[in-house]
Amino acid sequence: MRTIIRITKSELRILFFSPIAWLILIVFSFQVGMAYSDALEMQLRNQELGYRMYAVTSSLFDGYSGILSGLLGNLYLYIPLFTMGLMSRELSSGSIKLLYSSPVSNFQIILGKYLAVVVYALLLCIILLGPVVSTCFSVQAPDVPMMLTGIFGVFLTVLAYGAIGLFMSTITKYQVVAVVGTLAILAILNFIGGVGQEYDFVRDITYWLSISGRAKVFISGMISTKDTLYFILVIFMFLGLSVIKLQGERLKLSKWNTSSKYGVVLLIALSLGYISSLPGFIAYYDSTATKVNTLTEESQEIVRKLKGDLTITTYVNYLDETYDRGAPRNRIDDIAQFEQYLRFKPETKLKYVYYYAKGYMPYAKAAYDTMTLEQVVEDKCRYSGYNPKRFLPLDEVLKMDDISGEDGRFARVITAANGKKAMLRIYKDNQVHPFEAQISTALKTLLQEAPVVGFVTGHKERSGVDMGEKGYGSFASNKTFRYSLINSGYGIREISLDQPVADDIDIVVLADMRSDFTEEEFRNFDSYLARGGNLFILGEPKRQQFMNPVIERLGLRFADGIIVSPSEVNLDDIIAANIKEGAAKVSENYIRYFRRGYSIITPSACAVEVIDTTKGFKITEVLASASSGSWIEKETTDFINEKSVLNPAVGEVEKSNSIMLYLTRPVKNKEQRIFVIGDADCISTLELSQNRAGFRSSNFTLITETFRNMSYEEFPVDAARVNPPDDRVVVTQGTVVIKVIIMWIIPILLMIGCITLLIRRKRK
């Protein structure tokens, strides 16, 4: 060990008597100071402009403008410069022969020189501690463990780069060649992850070899044995290759002998790397304060309840625009969607089935008219290089799972050990893939029956499958919309009240009926009401005569007229309904949105009035109009061409009017929950897509929270997280001092140290 330490000390003396090592430290420290200063100023500017601050520590160190994320892109420029001479210097000067003739082993030589790299890496990381200290003074409740985890990731990256640079310096006596060789290997390790992705075996090898993105996991605050062991194995692999190279030169071994030893080392590293990457062998530690890299407690509980095997089968249509999402070349990225779930259920099996069926592919539309599907597949395979036999016809796929309702789009079927299945889709939005809420919701339907929502038809009511402007299909049954009911754990069905409501219907939606119920329909409605079924009733102005006989059974009525609130920007009947304090009984999210200044926009709403309190319901006001500047208009009906004017003579009174009421009562060992709102347009496809001037609307919250309440908070799964505590930048005098130290004092001190040592060396 003493020999190794002597070699390390000697190497460090050589390094620091050279201007290169000092220059790297100076440039590195200045870059860190500049990056941190810019990131901190950006956060401070955003705070002063009134933007909502969120996870400031993560913004400073991670993400697009984070200092550690930026440094990762430049480390490859620094490391080869101080590793290029580790062995090349010995080879070019001939001093390697003295080492070979001395009682020093090849292992001691390599390890001694590599420990010098470790010391240098520690110096770089000490510089990175400056922003950590500054953040502790500048940010409220900083996430220190996350920052230290990120620095640990940078440290491992430097060590891996150093091992590669050391190996390259053993194979050439020219330092420039060693630099170029190191850069070449680093480039290969960064881009090899995209090689051979079409083939399963090659994909696993190249994925493990890829160094790209490994350190970003640490910077985000997550430590995993998979990524930690990757760096350790890469370090030992290249150190082993370096020892073998010296051994070959020292003992004059044949190239075949040396190459075979290289192969053995590489094979051992790949084997250990593959084993360490298997889900069952990976351990995790989430260092963030709010565990943002870990499933929420509710999701973890769902996964724990899933006993036995779990299989996720992904069906990818070669003839659909969604094919690339599940193509073999993108398999690794696709599997990453489930990494947090594999952490808690490593026995999960992921399968991929490639098939062909008529899907949506605009550029191939003409081919569908002139060619069979088999011919289209063969034609595409001719250019892509695929084997057409890889793709199954739809008929064979339907024997595995019924995906006929997916219109040929990318779809997953999750199968539990008991054979129960759930569907998981991708969506037409910027994120495309499901979030934790959607995945956990799909898994939860394997544990319990999904609530079924019945949309009443027969009187021109709003339909749950109508995708038109007035319809409810966009939020109810649209499979490509992330937050639709069908993607939130609900079953959707259209029902008619000329027959009794089926026992498996949990929620009935009655919206904007335009003719009277028959006596039979009233009997079936009353029967559903008596059994304790949940209801969502949506009225509409000019429909009071049809809907009042229904809600009078609840002790309510829709008032005549239209609620107005005259405005210079919007039509008078566009109401920003205030979220009342009673909404907290429905959902805490209502209050959260209310505090942020959001409201529910109701175009053309009628008031909901209580006329009978003896029905046994507890009534809570959820939404209401403003108490001033608003009234029930009884004269004006054309709000496009006319302005409404308060006229007390016809009974118009300026006051707050209830727009939505929440009714509850105990029925048969459960609580019956009913919502009645005076506007059916507020959750229509048209209104959900509107962006009205002067309003901060959150109409979709009305849908999610209302149905969540009527499903007894079971669906959809709430994957909301606690806001990180580091949500404020606090600039003090100490902050300014530390900033000056990081950005200027440290680089200047390093420069003075460099000049002093070089002058002393020259004098000696």
mmCIF file of C-alpha atoms in Angstrom, residues 44-359:
data_model
loop_
_atom_site.group_PDB
_atom_site.id
_atom_site.type_symbol
_atom_site.label_atom_id
_atom_site.label_comp_id
_atom_site.label_asym_id
_atom_site.label_seq_id
_atom_site.Cartn_x
_atom_site.Cartn_y
_atom_site.Cartn_z
ATOM 1 C CA LEU A 44 -34.954 35.454 -8.109
ATOM 2 C CA ARG A 45 -36.289 37.199 -11.226
ATOM 3 C CA ASN A 46 -39.162 34.735 -11.498
ATOM 4 C CA GLN A 47 -40.018 35.272 -7.845
ATOM 5 C CA GLU A 48 -40.041 39.050 -8.222
ATOM 6 C CA LEU A 49 -42.292 38.745 -11.283
ATOM 7 C CA GLY A 50 -44.799 36.826 -9.191
ATOM 8 C CA TYR A 51 -44.342 33.389 -10.710
ATOM 9 C CA ARG A 52 -45.182 30.425 -8.526
ATOM 10 C CA MET A 53 -41.936 29.022 -7.114
ATOM 11 C CA TYR A 54 -41.613 25.257 -7.001
ATOM 12 C CA ALA A 55 -38.672 23.015 -6.001
ATOM 13 C CA VAL A 56 -36.071 25.769 -6.243
ATOM 14 C CA THR A 57 -33.225 23.410 -5.300
ATOM 15 C CA SER A 58 -34.063 21.147 -8.212
ATOM 16 C CA SER A 59 -34.278 24.135 -10.548
ATOM 17 C CA LEU A 60 -30.816 25.308 -9.480
ATOM 18 C CA PHE A 61 -29.051 21.966 -9.798
ATOM 19 C CA ASP A 62 -31.204 19.850 -12.115
ATOM 20 C CA GLY A 63 -33.304 20.500 -15.185
ATOM 21 C CA TYR A 64 -32.641 22.582 -18.253
ATOM 22 C CA SER A 65 -30.818 25.422 -16.493
ATOM 23 C CA GLY A 66 -29.392 23.433 -13.548
ATOM 24 C CA ILE A 67 -25.673 23.780 -12.952
ATOM 25 C CA LEU A 68 -24.982 20.045 -12.598
ATOM 26 C CA SER A 69 -26.935 19.201 -15.747
ATOM 27 C CA GLY A 70 -24.898 21.774 -17.632
ATOM 28 C CA LEU A 71 -21.589 20.527 -16.224
ATOM 29 C CA LEU A 72 -22.245 16.975 -17.397
ATOM 30 C CA GLY A 73 -22.129 18.211 -20.963
ATOM 31 C CA ASN A 74 -18.649 19.688 -20.452
ATOM 32 C CA LEU A 75 -16.891 17.139 -18.234
ATOM 33 C CA TYR A 76 -15.678 15.161 -21.237
ATOM 34 C CA LEU A 77 -13.608 18.211 -22.238
ATOM 35 C CA TYR A 78 -11.782 18.433 -18.902
ATOM 36 C CA ILE A 79 -10.952 14.876 -17.922
ATOM 37 C CA PRO A 80 -8.865 13.765 -20.948
ATOM 38 C CA LEU A 81 -6.593 16.779 -20.441
ATOM 39 C CA PHE A 82 -5.292 15.654 -17.050
ATOM 40 C CA THR A 83 -5.379 11.902 -17.794
ATOM 41 C CA MET A 84 -3.539 12.100 -21.108
ATOM 42 C CA GLY A 85 -0.116 12.043 -19.492
ATOM 43 C CA LEU A 86 -0.683 9.494 -16.714
ATOM 44 C CA MET A 87 1.048 6.682 -18.633
ATOM 45 C CA SER A 88 1.880 8.356 -21.955
ATOM 46 C CA ARG A 89 4.489 10.432 -20.155
ATOM 47 C CA GLU A 90 6.178 7.274 -18.847
ATOM 48 C CA LEU A 91 6.089 5.663 -22.286
ATOM 49 C CA SER A 92 7.456 8.675 -24.173
ATOM 50 C CA SER A 93 10.253 9.431 -21.665
ATOM 51 C CA GLY A 94 11.300 5.807 -21.296
ATOM 52 C CA SER A 95 10.806 5.850 -17.516
ATOM 53 C CA ILE A 96 8.360 2.981 -17.936
ATOM 54 C CA LYS A 97 11.376 0.685 -18.238
ATOM 55 C CA LEU A 98 12.502 1.738 -14.773
ATOM 56 C CA LEU A 99 9.066 0.863 -13.423
ATOM 57 C CA TYR A 100 9.170 -2.513 -15.167
ATOM 58 C CA SER A 101 12.580 -3.264 -13.645
ATOM 59 C CA SER A 102 11.549 -2.190 -10.143
ATOM 60 C CA PRO A 103 9.690 -4.408 -7.635
ATOM 61 C CA VAL A 104 6.399 -2.698 -8.457
ATOM 62 C CA SER A 105 3.499 -4.672 -9.866
ATOM 63 C CA ASN A 106 1.377 -3.535 -12.790
ATOM 64 C CA PHE A 107 -1.600 -3.338 -10.446
ATOM 65 C CA GLN A 108 0.282 -0.997 -8.093
ATOM 66 C CA ILE A 109 1.306 1.248 -10.973
ATOM 67 C CA ILE A 110 -2.221 1.583 -12.329
ATOM 68 C CA LEU A 111 -3.905 1.922 -8.931
ATOM 69 C CA GLY A 112 -1.370 4.481 -7.729
ATOM 70 C CA LYS A 113 -1.897 6.653 -10.770
ATOM 71 C CA TYR A 114 -5.659 6.209 -10.621
ATOM 72 C CA LEU A 115 -5.776 7.349 -6.989
ATOM 73 C CA ALA A 116 -4.336 10.636 -8.231
ATOM 74 C CA VAL A 117 -7.387 10.881 -10.491
ATOM 75 C CA VAL A 118 -9.608 10.203 -7.463
ATOM 76 C CA VAL A 119 -7.947 13.026 -5.515
ATOM 77 C CA TYR A 120 -8.386 15.393 -8.448
ATOM 78 C CA ALA A 121 -12.047 14.378 -8.767
ATOM 79 C CA LEU A 122 -12.509 15.178 -5.077
ATOM 80 C CA LEU A 123 -11.076 18.652 -5.674
ATOM 81 C CA LEU A 124 -13.598 19.239 -8.452
ATOM 82 C CA CYS A 125 -16.410 18.121 -6.159
ATOM 83 C CA ILE A 126 -15.163 20.376 -3.347
ATOM 84 C CA ILE A 127 -15.584 23.283 -5.759
ATOM 85 C CA LEU A 128 -19.165 22.121 -6.331
ATOM 86 C CA LEU A 129 -19.818 22.384 -2.595
ATOM 87 C CA GLY A 130 -19.693 26.172 -2.978
ATOM 88 C CA PRO A 131 -23.133 26.366 -4.647
ATOM 89 C CA VAL A 132 -24.458 23.944 -2.030
ATOM 90 C CA VAL A 133 -23.394 26.269 0.791
ATOM 91 C CA SER A 134 -24.765 29.278 -1.076
ATOM 92 C CA THR A 135 -28.105 27.538 -1.611
ATOM 93 C CA CYS A 136 -28.365 26.880 2.119
ATOM 94 C CA PHE A 137 -28.268 30.659 2.643
ATOM 95 C CA SER A 138 -30.313 31.612 -0.430
ATOM 96 C CA VAL A 139 -33.207 29.155 -0.511
ATOM 97 C CA GLN A 140 -35.872 28.476 2.082
ATOM 98 C CA ALA A 141 -35.625 24.847 3.312
ATOM 99 C CA PRO A 142 -33.062 23.699 0.702
ATOM 100 C CA ASP A 143 -32.956 20.027 -0.264
ATOM 101 C CA VAL A 144 -29.360 19.317 0.826
ATOM 102 C CA PRO A 145 -29.431 15.500 0.357
ATOM 103 C CA MET A 146 -30.541 15.967 -3.239
ATOM 104 C CA MET A 147 -27.659 18.369 -3.940
ATOM 105 C CA LEU A 148 -25.112 16.005 -2.401
ATOM 106 C CA THR A 149 -26.531 13.080 -4.381
ATOM 107 C CA GLY A 150 -26.074 15.075 -7.570
ATOM 108 C CA ILE A 151 -22.452 15.846 -6.682
ATOM 109 C CA PHE A 152 -21.923 12.147 -5.973
ATOM 110 C CA GLY A 153 -23.161 11.424 -9.492
ATOM 111 C CA VAL A 154 -20.693 13.939 -10.924
ATOM 112 C CA PHE A 155 -17.927 12.344 -8.837
ATOM 113 C CA LEU A 156 -18.687 8.880 -10.239
ATOM 114 C CA THR A 157 -18.765 10.295 -13.759
ATOM 115 C CA VAL A 158 -15.333 11.898 -13.336
ATOM 116 C CA LEU A 159 -13.942 8.628 -11.958
ATOM 117 C CA ALA A 160 -15.339 6.683 -14.922
ATOM 118 C CA TYR A 161 -13.938 9.194 -17.412
ATOM 119 C CA GLY A 162 -10.626 9.085 -15.558
ATOM 120 C CA ALA A 163 -10.410 5.285 -15.796
ATOM 121 C CA ILE A 164 -11.061 5.490 -19.533
ATOM 122 C CA GLY A 165 -8.443 8.210 -19.936
ATOM 123 C CA LEU A 166 -5.902 6.175 -17.940
ATOM 124 C CA PHE A 167 -6.449 3.161 -20.189
ATOM 125 C CA MET A 168 -5.995 5.236 -23.345
ATOM 126 C CA SER A 169 -2.758 6.665 -21.983
ATOM 127 C CA THR A 170 -1.384 3.114 -21.582
ATOM 128 C CA ILE A 171 -1.750 2.283 -25.274
ATOM 129 C CA THR A 172 0.119 5.261 -26.760
ATOM 130 C CA LYS A 173 3.096 7.408 -25.915
ATOM 131 C CA TYR A 174 1.555 10.426 -27.631
ATOM 132 C CA GLN A 175 -0.543 12.490 -25.270
ATOM 133 C CA VAL A 176 -2.596 14.064 -28.045
ATOM 134 C CA VAL A 177 -3.505 10.598 -29.306
ATOM 135 C CA ALA A 178 -4.505 9.645 -25.754
ATOM 136 C CA VAL A 179 -6.834 12.661 -25.598
ATOM 137 C CA VAL A 180 -8.400 11.857 -28.960
ATOM 138 C CA GLY A 181 -8.745 8.190 -28.003
ATOM 139 C CA THR A 182 -10.433 9.080 -24.715
ATOM 140 C CA LEU A 183 -12.859 11.386 -26.491
ATOM 141 C CA ALA A 184 -13.577 8.655 -29.030
ATOM 142 C CA ILE A 185 -14.414 6.075 -26.345
ATOM 143 C CA LEU A 186 -16.573 8.577 -24.476
ATOM 144 C CA ALA A 187 -18.407 9.351 -27.717
ATOM 145 C CA ILE A 188 -18.941 5.635 -28.338
ATOM 146 C CA LEU A 189 -20.273 5.082 -24.807
ATOM 147 C CA ASN A 190 -22.625 8.035 -25.208
ATOM 148 C CA PHE A 191 -24.065 6.956 -28.539
ATOM 149 C CA ILE A 192 -23.893 3.171 -28.328
ATOM 150 C CA GLY A 193 -27.235 3.135 -26.529
ATOM 151 C CA GLY A 194 -28.918 3.711 -29.888
ATOM 152 C CA VAL A 195 -27.125 0.859 -31.662
ATOM 153 C CA GLY A 196 -28.865 -2.434 -32.408
ATOM 154 C CA GLN A 197 -32.114 -1.465 -30.715
ATOM 155 C CA GLU A 198 -34.084 -3.573 -33.172
ATOM 156 C CA TYR A 199 -32.678 -6.788 -31.707
ATOM 157 C CA ASP A 200 -33.464 -7.881 -28.157
ATOM 158 C CA PHE A 201 -30.068 -9.381 -27.279
ATOM 159 C CA VAL A 202 -28.045 -6.533 -28.778
ATOM 160 C CA ARG A 203 -30.352 -3.977 -27.167
ATOM 161 C CA ASP A 204 -29.629 -5.270 -23.664
ATOM 162 C CA ILE A 205 -25.868 -5.138 -24.221
ATOM 163 C CA THR A 206 -25.712 -1.691 -25.816
ATOM 164 C CA TYR A 207 -28.121 -0.270 -23.252
ATOM 165 C CA TRP A 208 -25.905 -1.380 -20.392
ATOM 166 C CA LEU A 209 -22.768 -0.063 -22.110
ATOM 167 C CA SER A 210 -24.311 3.356 -22.680
ATOM 168 C CA ILE A 211 -23.101 6.002 -20.241
ATOM 169 C CA SER A 212 -25.590 8.578 -21.486
ATOM 170 C CA GLY A 213 -28.010 9.765 -18.823
ATOM 171 C CA ARG A 214 -26.497 7.703 -16.000
ATOM 172 C CA ALA A 215 -25.423 10.666 -13.902
ATOM 173 C CA LYS A 216 -28.701 12.515 -14.510
ATOM 174 C CA VAL A 217 -30.412 9.943 -12.309
ATOM 175 C CA PHE A 218 -28.175 11.012 -9.409
ATOM 176 C CA ILE A 219 -28.697 14.697 -10.157
ATOM 177 C CA SER A 220 -32.452 14.190 -9.889
ATOM 178 C CA GLY A 221 -31.875 12.863 -6.361
ATOM 179 C CA MET A 222 -32.088 9.112 -6.946
ATOM 180 C CA ILE A 223 -29.380 6.580 -6.104
ATOM 181 C CA SER A 224 -29.839 3.123 -7.597
ATOM 182 C CA THR A 225 -27.523 0.143 -7.417
ATOM 183 C CA LYS A 226 -27.988 -0.307 -11.168
ATOM 184 C CA ASP A 227 -26.373 3.032 -12.026
ATOM 185 C CA THR A 228 -23.878 2.973 -9.163
ATOM 186 C CA LEU A 229 -22.629 -0.482 -10.126
ATOM 187 C CA TYR A 230 -22.464 0.629 -13.751
ATOM 188 C CA PHE A 231 -19.884 3.279 -12.891
ATOM 189 C CA ILE A 232 -18.001 0.901 -10.593
ATOM 190 C CA LEU A 233 -17.905 -1.822 -13.250
ATOM 191 C CA VAL A 234 -16.780 0.629 -15.936
ATOM 192 C CA ILE A 235 -14.016 1.855 -13.637
ATOM 193 C CA PHE A 236 -12.798 -1.643 -12.787
ATOM 194 C CA MET A 237 -13.146 -2.769 -16.388
ATOM 195 C CA PHE A 238 -10.875 -0.043 -17.758
ATOM 196 C CA LEU A 239 -8.460 -0.347 -14.832
ATOM 197 C CA GLY A 240 -8.329 -4.078 -15.554
ATOM 198 C CA LEU A 241 -7.693 -3.402 -19.235
ATOM 199 C CA SER A 242 -4.896 -1.014 -18.241
ATOM 200 C CA VAL A 243 -3.261 -3.654 -16.032
ATOM 201 C CA ILE A 244 -3.531 -6.238 -18.829
ATOM 202 C CA LYS A 245 -1.967 -3.779 -21.283
ATOM 203 C CA LEU A 246 1.029 -3.192 -18.995
ATOM 204 C CA GLN A 247 1.309 -6.914 -18.355
ATOM 205 C CA GLY A 248 1.385 -7.605 -22.087
ATOM 206 C CA GLU A 249 4.148 -5.061 -22.624
ATOM 207 C CA ARG A 250 6.118 -6.142 -19.585
ATOM 208 C CA LEU A 251 6.006 -9.879 -20.312
ATOM 209 C CA LYS A 252 6.058 -9.507 -24.121
ATOM 210 C CA LEU A 253 2.815 -11.463 -24.413
ATOM 211 C CA SER A 254 1.279 -12.132 -27.805
ATOM 212 C CA LYS A 255 -1.533 -9.941 -29.072
ATOM 213 C CA TRP A 256 -3.847 -12.958 -28.995
ATOM 214 C CA ASN A 257 -3.069 -13.570 -25.334
ATOM 215 C CA THR A 258 -3.652 -9.931 -24.429
ATOM 216 C CA SER A 259 -6.811 -9.675 -26.542
ATOM 217 C CA SER A 260 -8.285 -12.800 -24.964
ATOM 218 C CA LYS A 261 -7.749 -11.297 -21.510
ATOM 219 C CA TYR A 262 -9.431 -8.113 -22.708
ATOM 220 C CA GLY A 263 -12.386 -10.223 -23.812
ATOM 221 C CA VAL A 264 -12.616 -11.997 -20.456
ATOM 222 C CA VAL A 265 -12.652 -8.686 -18.555
ATOM 223 C CA LEU A 266 -15.287 -7.279 -20.894
ATOM 224 C CA LEU A 267 -17.409 -10.429 -20.601
ATOM 225 C CA ILE A 268 -17.248 -10.377 -16.794
ATOM 226 C CA ALA A 269 -18.229 -6.687 -16.716
ATOM 227 C CA LEU A 270 -21.137 -7.233 -19.119
ATOM 228 C CA SER A 271 -22.378 -10.256 -17.193
ATOM 229 C CA LEU A 272 -22.262 -8.485 -13.842
ATOM 230 C CA GLY A 273 -23.832 -5.412 -15.408
ATOM 231 C CA TYR A 274 -26.683 -7.418 -16.898
ATOM 232 C CA ILE A 275 -27.397 -9.152 -13.587
ATOM 233 C CA SER A 276 -27.250 -5.880 -11.650
ATOM 234 C CA SER A 277 -29.765 -4.368 -14.102
ATOM 235 C CA LEU A 278 -32.440 -7.003 -13.497
ATOM 236 C CA PRO A 279 -35.406 -5.474 -11.602
ATOM 237 C CA GLY A 280 -35.157 -7.939 -8.719
ATOM 238 C CA PHE A 281 -31.516 -7.015 -8.049
ATOM 239 C CA ILE A 282 -31.892 -3.236 -7.983
ATOM 240 C CA ALA A 283 -32.042 -1.242 -4.758
ATOM 241 C CA TYR A 284 -33.076 2.412 -4.648
ATOM 242 C CA TYR A 285 -32.664 5.410 -2.397
ATOM 243 C CA ASP A 286 -34.625 8.577 -3.097
ATOM 244 C CA SER A 287 -32.774 11.424 -1.411
ATOM 245 C CA THR A 288 -35.276 14.163 -2.271
ATOM 246 C CA ALA A 289 -37.234 15.764 0.558
ATOM 247 C CA THR A 290 -40.647 14.862 -0.882
ATOM 248 C CA LYS A 291 -39.588 11.591 -2.595
ATOM 249 C CA VAL A 292 -40.413 12.881 -6.071
ATOM 250 C CA ASN A 293 -38.653 9.904 -7.686
ATOM 251 C CA THR A 294 -40.799 7.391 -5.807
ATOM 252 C CA LEU A 295 -44.412 6.334 -6.222
ATOM 253 C CA THR A 296 -46.877 8.071 -3.939
ATOM 254 C CA GLU A 297 -48.098 6.155 -0.899
ATOM 255 C CA GLU A 298 -51.448 5.430 -2.534
ATOM 256 C CA SER A 299 -49.765 3.962 -5.613
ATOM 257 C CA GLN A 300 -47.431 1.882 -3.457
ATOM 258 C CA GLU A 301 -50.422 0.512 -1.555
ATOM 259 C CA ILE A 302 -52.096 -0.485 -4.827
ATOM 260 C CA VAL A 303 -48.968 -2.299 -5.986
ATOM 261 C CA ARG A 304 -48.626 -4.075 -2.628
ATOM 262 C CA LYS A 305 -52.174 -5.394 -2.901
ATOM 263 C CA LEU A 306 -51.495 -6.923 -6.319
ATOM 264 C CA LYS A 307 -50.577 -10.477 -5.393
ATOM 265 C CA GLY A 308 -48.874 -12.842 -7.812
ATOM 266 C CA ASP A 309 -47.578 -12.174 -11.292
ATOM 267 C CA LEU A 310 -48.455 -9.079 -13.264
ATOM 268 C CA THR A 311 -48.132 -8.966 -17.041
ATOM 269 C CA ILE A 312 -48.203 -5.817 -19.154
ATOM 270 C CA THR A 313 -48.674 -6.674 -22.824
ATOM 271 C CA THR A 314 -48.123 -3.841 -25.281
ATOM 272 C CA TYR A 315 -49.848 -4.106 -28.647
ATOM 273 C CA VAL A 316 -48.199 -2.055 -31.380
ATOM 274 C CA ASN A 317 -49.792 -1.634 -34.808
ATOM 275 C CA TYR A 318 -47.261 -1.377 -37.624
ATOM 276 C CA LEU A 319 -49.793 0.504 -39.757
ATOM 277 C CA ASP A 320 -50.680 3.218 -37.263
ATOM 278 C CA GLU A 321 -49.102 6.580 -36.481
ATOM 279 C CA THR A 322 -48.461 5.417 -32.905
ATOM 280 C CA TYR A 323 -46.116 2.619 -34.022
ATOM 281 C CA ASP A 324 -42.919 4.513 -33.201
ATOM 282 C CA ARG A 325 -43.944 4.763 -29.542
ATOM 283 C CA GLY A 326 -43.555 1.021 -29.148
ATOM 284 C CA ALA A 327 -41.102 0.244 -31.943
ATOM 285 C CA PRO A 328 -38.183 -2.019 -30.942
ATOM 286 C CA ARG A 329 -35.739 0.873 -31.289
ATOM 287 C CA ASN A 330 -37.692 2.772 -28.614
ATOM 288 C CA ARG A 331 -38.225 -0.207 -26.318
ATOM 289 C CA ILE A 332 -35.864 1.006 -23.585
ATOM 290 C CA ASP A 333 -37.570 4.406 -23.356
ATOM 291 C CA ASP A 334 -40.965 2.720 -23.284
ATOM 292 C CA ILE A 335 -39.983 0.356 -20.474
ATOM 293 C CA ALA A 336 -38.725 3.360 -18.488
ATOM 294 C CA GLN A 337 -42.377 4.423 -18.085
ATOM 295 C CA PHE A 338 -42.774 1.577 -15.578
ATOM 296 C CA GLU A 339 -39.441 1.755 -13.744
ATOM 297 C CA GLN A 340 -40.981 3.134 -10.551
ATOM 298 C CA TYR A 341 -43.501 0.273 -10.575
ATOM 299 C CA LEU A 342 -40.833 -2.350 -11.280
ATOM 300 C CA ARG A 343 -39.062 -1.073 -8.166
ATOM 301 C CA PHE A 344 -41.964 -2.238 -5.994
ATOM 302 C CA LYS A 345 -43.075 -5.193 -8.115
ATOM 303 C CA PRO A 346 -39.970 -6.543 -9.875
ATOM 304 C CA GLU A 347 -41.725 -9.743 -10.971
ATOM 305 C CA THR A 348 -43.789 -7.733 -13.458
ATOM 306 C CA LYS A 349 -43.443 -9.092 -16.992
ATOM 307 C CA LEU A 350 -43.353 -6.733 -19.958
ATOM 308 C CA LYS A 351 -44.346 -8.216 -23.308
ATOM 309 C CA TYR A 352 -44.573 -6.654 -26.754
ATOM 310 C CA VAL A 353 -46.774 -7.880 -29.591
ATOM 311 C CA TYR A 354 -46.400 -6.387 -33.061
ATOM 312 C CA TYR A 355 -49.319 -6.730 -35.429
ATOM 313 C CA TYR A 356 -50.922 -5.065 -38.413
ATOM 314 C CA ALA A 357 -54.414 -3.683 -38.857
ATOM 315 C CA LYS A 358 -55.936 -0.695 -40.543
ATOM 316 C CA GLY A 359 -54.887 2.282 -38.462
#
